[in-house]
Amino acid sequence: MGLFMARNCRNERSITNSLLSSFVILSLASTSLAYRPGDIVPMSKMGQYHSTRTVWHDMIGRHCPIFGVNREVLIPIPKPTGYTGADPYKLSFQVGREKFLISWLLVINRKSSEVPMIDVHLRYSGSDLLGVTAKVIDMPHHYIEIHPDIRKQFWDPEHWPKHVLARYTWKEQSEIDVTSGFYVLFGSGLLMTFILSIYILQSSRDKFTRFVMETVAETSMSAGGVAKVE
């Protein structure tokens, strides 16, 4: 019986250690997604022409957002395979280590005489990237004055890669999400309560095991010391 209970204690210690390891891993995972001001936020893009899609391609740092910094960049658009100019050309993006998805944006053959611009809005709080949205708009005329070659190159069917201006705008989200905060606190408290309960149960089992083993030992000694009366 003592051996059985000792094995149970070892199993409980193993479960407790596993839970603690999982808690530490989750904490490290959330920390690894944190950003510092000025960090490059990784970004990848995928193109679609006709029904053919490219694979995801990682974008180089100078084309990616910088955490907390508003800026504009020119993103090169390679010529798609089989391009004839008759069909729309779309782009999709994944942003951040969290891989926030920006769904398909129509950038070529969008039935507009204006040069397109990708307007990207990023939300953050502290060191966390909370979300990304984007849309294609007509490039403001003052941008065309700054980059006069964009219009000419964009409408030239022989000029590739074309370049699309992306404007990254950051907005800090300072308001407290009460519901999400409650669930996080409740989940953390429940996990810690469960771990503490296992520790308490494990300690009680150790004491109970010692008590049973001592009682069995005393009973055995008492039984051996009593003379048999005939």
PDB file of C-alpha atoms in Angstrom:
ATOM      1  CA  MET A   1       0.000   0.000   0.000  1.00  0.00           C
ATOM      2  CA  GLY A   2       2.833   2.356   0.864  1.00  0.00           C
ATOM      3  CA  LEU A   3       4.484   1.673  -2.494  1.00  0.00           C
ATOM      4  CA  PHE A   4       1.205   2.381  -4.332  1.00  0.00           C
ATOM      5  CA  MET A   5       0.712   5.721  -2.580  1.00  0.00           C
ATOM      6  CA  ALA A   6       4.333   6.687  -3.170  1.00  0.00           C
ATOM      7  CA  ARG A   7       3.829   6.073  -6.883  1.00  0.00           C
ATOM      8  CA  ASN A   8       0.704   8.241  -6.816  1.00  0.00           C
ATOM      9  CA  CYS A   9       2.703  11.053  -5.231  1.00  0.00           C
ATOM     10  CA  ARG A  10       5.356  10.785  -7.908  1.00  0.00           C
ATOM     11  CA  ASN A  11       2.669  10.922 -10.608  1.00  0.00           C
ATOM     12  CA  GLU A  12       1.122  14.013  -9.010  1.00  0.00           C
ATOM     13  CA  ARG A  13       4.530  15.701  -8.862  1.00  0.00           C
ATOM     14  CA  SER A  14       5.001  14.890 -12.561  1.00  0.00           C
ATOM     15  CA  ILE A  15       1.594  16.401 -13.432  1.00  0.00           C
ATOM     16  CA  THR A  16       2.341  19.493 -11.375  1.00  0.00           C
ATOM     17  CA  ASN A  17       5.714  19.972 -13.060  1.00  0.00           C
ATOM     18  CA  SER A  18       4.082  19.572 -16.474  1.00  0.00           C
ATOM     19  CA  LEU A  19       1.482  22.226 -15.640  1.00  0.00           C
ATOM     20  CA  LEU A  20       4.157  24.610 -14.400  1.00  0.00           C
ATOM     21  CA  SER A  21       6.205  24.014 -17.568  1.00  0.00           C
ATOM     22  CA  SER A  22       3.137  24.720 -19.731  1.00  0.00           C
ATOM     23  CA  PHE A  23       2.456  27.929 -17.815  1.00  0.00           C
ATOM     24  CA  VAL A  24       6.068  29.075 -18.315  1.00  0.00           C
ATOM     25  CA  ILE A  25       5.964  28.199 -22.035  1.00  0.00           C
ATOM     26  CA  LEU A  26       2.749  30.192 -22.508  1.00  0.00           C
ATOM     27  CA  SER A  27       4.307  33.163 -20.709  1.00  0.00           C
ATOM     28  CA  LEU A  28       7.429  32.989 -22.896  1.00  0.00           C
ATOM     29  CA  ALA A  29       5.299  32.702 -26.049  1.00  0.00           C
ATOM     30  CA  SER A  30       3.386  35.877 -25.200  1.00  0.00           C
ATOM     31  CA  THR A  31       6.657  37.651 -24.439  1.00  0.00           C
ATOM     32  CA  SER A  32       8.190  36.597 -27.775  1.00  0.00           C
ATOM     33  CA  LEU A  33       5.386  38.414 -29.637  1.00  0.00           C
ATOM     34  CA  ALA A  34       6.134  41.719 -27.897  1.00  0.00           C
ATOM     35  CA  TYR A  35       7.634  44.612 -29.885  1.00  0.00           C
ATOM     36  CA  ARG A  36       9.775  47.588 -28.975  1.00  0.00           C
ATOM     37  CA  PRO A  37       9.470  51.037 -30.580  1.00  0.00           C
ATOM     38  CA  GLY A  38      11.424  51.008 -33.833  1.00  0.00           C
ATOM     39  CA  ASP A  39      11.261  47.224 -34.320  1.00  0.00           C
ATOM     40  CA  ILE A  40      10.577  46.013 -37.850  1.00  0.00           C
ATOM     41  CA  VAL A  41       7.195  44.275 -37.967  1.00  0.00           C
ATOM     42  CA  PRO A  42       7.621  41.282 -40.319  1.00  0.00           C
ATOM     43  CA  MET A  43       5.312  41.172 -43.300  1.00  0.00           C
ATOM     44  CA  SER A  44       4.732  38.827 -46.234  1.00  0.00           C
ATOM     45  CA  LYS A  45       2.664  39.127 -49.393  1.00  0.00           C
ATOM     46  CA  MET A  46       0.854  36.879 -51.854  1.00  0.00           C
ATOM     47  CA  GLY A  47      -0.368  37.760 -55.346  1.00  0.00           C
ATOM     48  CA  GLN A  48      -3.305  36.484 -57.366  1.00  0.00           C
ATOM     49  CA  TYR A  49      -3.886  36.804 -61.104  1.00  0.00           C
ATOM     50  CA  HIS A  50      -6.651  34.860 -62.863  1.00  0.00           C
ATOM     51  CA  SER A  51      -7.071  31.876 -60.530  1.00  0.00           C
ATOM     52  CA  THR A  52      -3.345  31.480 -59.893  1.00  0.00           C
ATOM     53  CA  ARG A  53      -1.819  32.478 -56.577  1.00  0.00           C
ATOM     54  CA  THR A  54       1.796  32.836 -55.615  1.00  0.00           C
ATOM     55  CA  VAL A  55       3.238  31.437 -52.401  1.00  0.00           C
ATOM     56  CA  TRP A  56       3.816  33.745 -49.437  1.00  0.00           C
ATOM     57  CA  HIS A  57       6.941  35.864 -49.904  1.00  0.00           C
ATOM     58  CA  ASP A  58       8.626  37.586 -46.974  1.00  0.00           C
ATOM     59  CA  MET A  59       9.085  41.312 -47.579  1.00  0.00           C
ATOM     60  CA  ILE A  60      12.417  42.967 -46.842  1.00  0.00           C
ATOM     61  CA  GLY A  61      12.686  45.291 -43.881  1.00  0.00           C
ATOM     62  CA  ARG A  62      12.498  48.598 -45.733  1.00  0.00           C
ATOM     63  CA  HIS A  63       9.063  47.661 -47.109  1.00  0.00           C
ATOM     64  CA  CYS A  64       7.648  46.539 -43.752  1.00  0.00           C
ATOM     65  CA  PRO A  65       5.969  48.564 -40.990  1.00  0.00           C
ATOM     66  CA  ILE A  66       8.094  49.854 -38.129  1.00  0.00           C
ATOM     67  CA  PHE A  67       6.458  49.484 -34.746  1.00  0.00           C
ATOM     68  CA  GLY A  68       4.833  52.745 -33.681  1.00  0.00           C
ATOM     69  CA  VAL A  69       6.230  54.760 -36.617  1.00  0.00           C
ATOM     70  CA  ASN A  70       4.002  56.368 -39.270  1.00  0.00           C
ATOM     71  CA  ARG A  71       5.637  56.220 -42.691  1.00  0.00           C
ATOM     72  CA  GLU A  72       5.208  55.550 -46.400  1.00  0.00           C
ATOM     73  CA  VAL A  73       7.063  52.967 -48.481  1.00  0.00           C
ATOM     74  CA  LEU A  74       7.072  51.907 -52.131  1.00  0.00           C
ATOM     75  CA  ILE A  75       6.272  48.196 -52.457  1.00  0.00           C
ATOM     76  CA  PRO A  76       7.484  46.546 -55.700  1.00  0.00           C
ATOM     77  CA  ILE A  77       4.885  44.468 -57.551  1.00  0.00           C
ATOM     78  CA  PRO A  78       6.437  41.798 -59.824  1.00  0.00           C
ATOM     79  CA  LYS A  79       4.846  40.917 -63.138  1.00  0.00           C
ATOM     80  CA  PRO A  80       2.524  37.931 -62.636  1.00  0.00           C
ATOM     81  CA  THR A  81       2.882  34.839 -64.774  1.00  0.00           C
ATOM     82  CA  GLY A  82       0.721  35.031 -67.876  1.00  0.00           C
ATOM     83  CA  TYR A  83      -0.120  38.699 -67.368  1.00  0.00           C
ATOM     84  CA  THR A  84      -2.049  40.233 -70.284  1.00  0.00           C
ATOM     85  CA  GLY A  85      -3.510  43.296 -68.598  1.00  0.00           C
ATOM     86  CA  ALA A  86      -7.068  42.072 -69.099  1.00  0.00           C
ATOM     87  CA  ASP A  87      -7.776  40.876 -65.552  1.00  0.00           C
ATOM     88  CA  PRO A  88      -7.419  42.316 -62.056  1.00  0.00           C
ATOM     89  CA  TYR A  89      -4.301  41.721 -60.018  1.00  0.00           C
ATOM     90  CA  LYS A  90      -4.780  41.327 -56.260  1.00  0.00           C
ATOM     91  CA  LEU A  91      -2.488  41.294 -53.247  1.00  0.00           C
ATOM     92  CA  SER A  92      -2.893  39.832 -49.779  1.00  0.00           C
ATOM     93  CA  PHE A  93      -0.632  40.405 -46.762  1.00  0.00           C
ATOM     94  CA  GLN A  94       0.250  38.772 -43.468  1.00  0.00           C
ATOM     95  CA  VAL A  95       1.467  41.233 -40.849  1.00  0.00           C
ATOM     96  CA  GLY A  96       3.472  40.645 -37.687  1.00  0.00           C
ATOM     97  CA  ARG A  97       4.620  37.510 -35.955  1.00  0.00           C
ATOM     98  CA  GLU A  98       0.945  37.062 -35.107  1.00  0.00           C
ATOM     99  CA  LYS A  99       0.230  36.813 -38.878  1.00  0.00           C
ATOM    100  CA  PHE A 100      -2.731  39.196 -39.018  1.00  0.00           C
ATOM    101  CA  LEU A 101      -4.310  38.690 -42.426  1.00  0.00           C
ATOM    102  CA  ILE A 102      -5.104  41.500 -44.844  1.00  0.00           C
ATOM    103  CA  SER A 103      -7.472  39.988 -47.382  1.00  0.00           C
ATOM    104  CA  TRP A 104      -7.316  40.550 -51.130  1.00  0.00           C
ATOM    105  CA  LEU A 105      -6.683  44.119 -52.269  1.00  0.00           C
ATOM    106  CA  LEU A 106      -7.285  45.022 -55.905  1.00  0.00           C
ATOM    107  CA  VAL A 107      -4.270  47.047 -57.092  1.00  0.00           C
ATOM    108  CA  ILE A 108      -4.192  46.672 -60.901  1.00  0.00           C
ATOM    109  CA  ASN A 109      -7.145  46.960 -63.306  1.00  0.00           C
ATOM    110  CA  ARG A 110      -9.436  48.316 -60.612  1.00  0.00           C
ATOM    111  CA  LYS A 111     -11.392  50.483 -63.078  1.00  0.00           C
ATOM    112  CA  SER A 112      -9.917  53.776 -61.948  1.00  0.00           C
ATOM    113  CA  SER A 113      -7.736  56.302 -63.743  1.00  0.00           C
ATOM    114  CA  GLU A 114      -5.900  57.119 -60.518  1.00  0.00           C
ATOM    115  CA  VAL A 115      -2.756  55.434 -59.216  1.00  0.00           C
ATOM    116  CA  PRO A 116      -3.654  53.159 -56.277  1.00  0.00           C
ATOM    117  CA  MET A 117      -2.260  53.489 -52.762  1.00  0.00           C
ATOM    118  CA  ILE A 118      -2.556  50.935 -49.961  1.00  0.00           C
ATOM    119  CA  ASP A 119      -3.712  52.608 -46.765  1.00  0.00           C
ATOM    120  CA  VAL A 120      -2.719  50.407 -43.795  1.00  0.00           C
ATOM    121  CA  HIS A 121      -3.894  51.065 -40.238  1.00  0.00           C
ATOM    122  CA  LEU A 122      -2.232  49.234 -37.350  1.00  0.00           C
ATOM    123  CA  ARG A 123      -3.530  49.156 -33.773  1.00  0.00           C
ATOM    124  CA  TYR A 124      -1.262  48.609 -30.806  1.00  0.00           C
ATOM    125  CA  SER A 125      -1.202  48.795 -27.027  1.00  0.00           C
ATOM    126  CA  GLY A 126       2.081  48.952 -25.147  1.00  0.00           C
ATOM    127  CA  SER A 127       4.323  46.408 -26.856  1.00  0.00           C
ATOM    128  CA  ASP A 128       1.501  44.405 -28.450  1.00  0.00           C
ATOM    129  CA  LEU A 129       0.213  44.548 -32.016  1.00  0.00           C
ATOM    130  CA  LEU A 130      -3.569  44.242 -31.719  1.00  0.00           C
ATOM    131  CA  GLY A 131      -4.772  44.250 -35.308  1.00  0.00           C
ATOM    132  CA  VAL A 132      -4.345  45.480 -38.874  1.00  0.00           C
ATOM    133  CA  THR A 133      -6.781  46.762 -41.502  1.00  0.00           C
ATOM    134  CA  ALA A 134      -6.085  48.011 -45.027  1.00  0.00           C
ATOM    135  CA  LYS A 135      -7.834  49.310 -48.119  1.00  0.00           C
ATOM    136  CA  VAL A 136      -6.894  50.587 -51.573  1.00  0.00           C
ATOM    137  CA  ILE A 137      -7.527  54.284 -52.199  1.00  0.00           C
ATOM    138  CA  ASP A 138      -6.619  56.771 -54.921  1.00  0.00           C
ATOM    139  CA  MET A 139      -3.178  58.171 -54.318  1.00  0.00           C
ATOM    140  CA  PRO A 140      -3.436  61.804 -53.147  1.00  0.00           C
ATOM    141  CA  HIS A 141      -2.093  64.278 -55.692  1.00  0.00           C
ATOM    142  CA  HIS A 142       0.545  65.645 -53.356  1.00  0.00           C
ATOM    143  CA  TYR A 143       2.095  62.152 -53.227  1.00  0.00           C
ATOM    144  CA  ILE A 144       2.249  62.114 -57.026  1.00  0.00           C
ATOM    145  CA  GLU A 145       4.011  65.487 -56.915  1.00  0.00           C
ATOM    146  CA  ILE A 146       6.591  63.994 -54.537  1.00  0.00           C
ATOM    147  CA  HIS A 147       6.967  60.825 -56.661  1.00  0.00           C
ATOM    148  CA  PRO A 148       6.335  62.047 -60.248  1.00  0.00           C
ATOM    149  CA  ASP A 149       7.570  58.831 -61.881  1.00  0.00           C
ATOM    150  CA  ILE A 150       5.008  56.627 -60.140  1.00  0.00           C
ATOM    151  CA  ARG A 151       2.121  57.561 -62.424  1.00  0.00           C
ATOM    152  CA  LYS A 152       4.131  57.126 -65.630  1.00  0.00           C
ATOM    153  CA  GLN A 153       5.646  53.806 -64.588  1.00  0.00           C
ATOM    154  CA  PHE A 154       2.409  52.434 -63.196  1.00  0.00           C
ATOM    155  CA  TRP A 155       0.487  52.919 -66.453  1.00  0.00           C
ATOM    156  CA  ASP A 156       3.348  51.763 -68.684  1.00  0.00           C
ATOM    157  CA  PRO A 157       2.426  48.153 -69.642  1.00  0.00           C
ATOM    158  CA  GLU A 158       6.072  47.309 -70.299  1.00  0.00           C
ATOM    159  CA  HIS A 159       7.457  48.635 -67.012  1.00  0.00           C
ATOM    160  CA  TRP A 160       7.903  45.970 -64.311  1.00  0.00           C
ATOM    161  CA  PRO A 161       8.110  45.700 -61.403  1.00  0.00           C
ATOM    162  CA  LYS A 162       5.515  48.341 -60.725  1.00  0.00           C
ATOM    163  CA  HIS A 163       5.494  50.140 -57.391  1.00  0.00           C
ATOM    164  CA  VAL A 164       2.535  50.762 -55.109  1.00  0.00           C
ATOM    165  CA  LEU A 165       2.790  53.253 -52.267  1.00  0.00           C
ATOM    166  CA  ALA A 166       1.826  51.852 -48.864  1.00  0.00           C
ATOM    167  CA  ARG A 167       1.063  54.228 -46.011  1.00  0.00           C
ATOM    168  CA  TYR A 168       1.434  52.767 -42.515  1.00  0.00           C
ATOM    169  CA  THR A 169      -0.489  54.611 -39.819  1.00  0.00           C
ATOM    170  CA  TRP A 170      -0.327  53.545 -36.165  1.00  0.00           C
ATOM    171  CA  LYS A 171      -3.013  54.114 -33.564  1.00  0.00           C
ATOM    172  CA  GLU A 172      -2.523  53.406 -29.869  1.00  0.00           C
ATOM    173  CA  GLN A 173      -5.447  51.678 -28.234  1.00  0.00           C
ATOM    174  CA  SER A 174      -5.344  52.848 -24.624  1.00  0.00           C
ATOM    175  CA  GLU A 175      -8.852  51.912 -23.562  1.00  0.00           C
ATOM    176  CA  ILE A 176      -9.142  48.864 -21.330  1.00  0.00           C
ATOM    177  CA  ASP A 177     -10.941  45.859 -22.688  1.00  0.00           C
ATOM    178  CA  VAL A 178     -12.803  44.870 -19.526  1.00  0.00           C
ATOM    179  CA  THR A 179     -14.235  41.619 -20.881  1.00  0.00           C
ATOM    180  CA  SER A 180     -10.917  40.313 -22.215  1.00  0.00           C
ATOM    181  CA  GLY A 181      -9.134  41.386 -19.041  1.00  0.00           C
ATOM    182  CA  PHE A 182     -11.689  39.544 -16.915  1.00  0.00           C
ATOM    183  CA  TYR A 183     -11.262  36.320 -18.884  1.00  0.00           C
ATOM    184  CA  VAL A 184      -7.459  36.533 -18.692  1.00  0.00           C
ATOM    185  CA  LEU A 185      -7.524  37.147 -14.936  1.00  0.00           C
ATOM    186  CA  PHE A 186     -10.140  34.444 -14.372  1.00  0.00           C
ATOM    187  CA  GLY A 187      -8.182  31.908 -16.441  1.00  0.00           C
ATOM    188  CA  SER A 188      -4.874  32.720 -14.714  1.00  0.00           C
ATOM    189  CA  GLY A 189      -6.514  32.535 -11.275  1.00  0.00           C
ATOM    190  CA  LEU A 190      -8.161  29.213 -12.103  1.00  0.00           C
ATOM    191  CA  LEU A 191      -4.868  27.750 -13.304  1.00  0.00           C
ATOM    192  CA  MET A 192      -2.992  28.899 -10.198  1.00  0.00           C
ATOM    193  CA  THR A 193      -5.781  27.577  -7.928  1.00  0.00           C
ATOM    194  CA  PHE A 194      -5.576  24.196  -9.650  1.00  0.00           C
ATOM    195  CA  ILE A 195      -1.795  24.039  -9.237  1.00  0.00           C
ATOM    196  CA  LEU A 196      -1.980  25.064  -5.566  1.00  0.00           C
ATOM    197  CA  SER A 197      -4.699  22.447  -4.970  1.00  0.00           C
ATOM    198  CA  ILE A 198      -2.427  19.741  -6.378  1.00  0.00           C
ATOM    199  CA  TYR A 199       0.406  20.906  -4.121  1.00  0.00           C
ATOM    200  CA  ILE A 200      -1.872  20.821  -1.065  1.00  0.00           C
ATOM    201  CA  LEU A 201      -3.248  17.401  -2.022  1.00  0.00           C
ATOM    202  CA  GLN A 202       0.258  16.113  -2.620  1.00  0.00           C
ATOM    203  CA  SER A 203       1.416  17.359   0.802  1.00  0.00           C
ATOM    204  CA  SER A 204      -1.612  15.792   2.502  1.00  0.00           C
ATOM    205  CA  ARG A 205      -1.012  12.482   0.736  1.00  0.00           C
ATOM    206  CA  ASP A 206       2.632  12.480   1.897  1.00  0.00           C
ATOM    207  CA  LYS A 207       1.546  12.978   5.508  1.00  0.00           C
ATOM    208  CA  PHE A 208      -1.201  10.354   5.214  1.00  0.00           C
ATOM    209  CA  THR A 209       1.261   7.862   3.698  1.00  0.00           C
ATOM    210  CA  ARG A 210       3.707   8.380   6.559  1.00  0.00           C
ATOM    211  CA  PHE A 211       0.866   8.003   9.088  1.00  0.00           C
ATOM    212  CA  VAL A 212      -0.332   4.733   7.525  1.00  0.00           C
ATOM    213  CA  MET A 213       3.185   3.316   7.300  1.00  0.00           C
ATOM    214  CA  GLU A 214       3.948   4.225  10.939  1.00  0.00           C
ATOM    215  CA  THR A 215       0.603   2.735  12.090  1.00  0.00           C
ATOM    216  CA  VAL A 216       1.244  -0.486  10.188  1.00  0.00           C
ATOM    217  CA  ALA A 217       4.748  -0.692  11.647  1.00  0.00           C
ATOM    218  CA  GLU A 218       3.515  -0.140  15.219  1.00  0.00           C
ATOM    219  CA  THR A 219       0.749  -2.727  14.753  1.00  0.00           C
ATOM    220  CA  SER A 220       3.241  -5.280  13.471  1.00  0.00           C
ATOM    221  CA  MET A 221       5.577  -4.695  16.403  1.00  0.00           C
ATOM    222  CA  SER A 222       2.724  -4.961  18.924  1.00  0.00           C
ATOM    223  CA  ALA A 223       1.458  -8.187  17.373  1.00  0.00           C
ATOM    224  CA  GLY A 224       4.930  -9.721  17.483  1.00  0.00           C
ATOM    225  CA  GLY A 225       5.470  -8.851  21.165  1.00  0.00           C
ATOM    226  CA  VAL A 226       2.308 -10.497  22.563  1.00  0.00           C
ATOM    227  CA  ALA A 227       2.837 -14.016  23.991  1.00  0.00           C
ATOM    228  CA  LYS A 228       0.505 -16.711  22.845  1.00  0.00           C
ATOM    229  CA  VAL A 229      -1.676 -18.070  25.716  1.00  0.00           C
ATOM    230  CA  GLU A 230      -2.549 -21.762  25.506  1.00  0.00           C
TER     231      GLU A 230
END
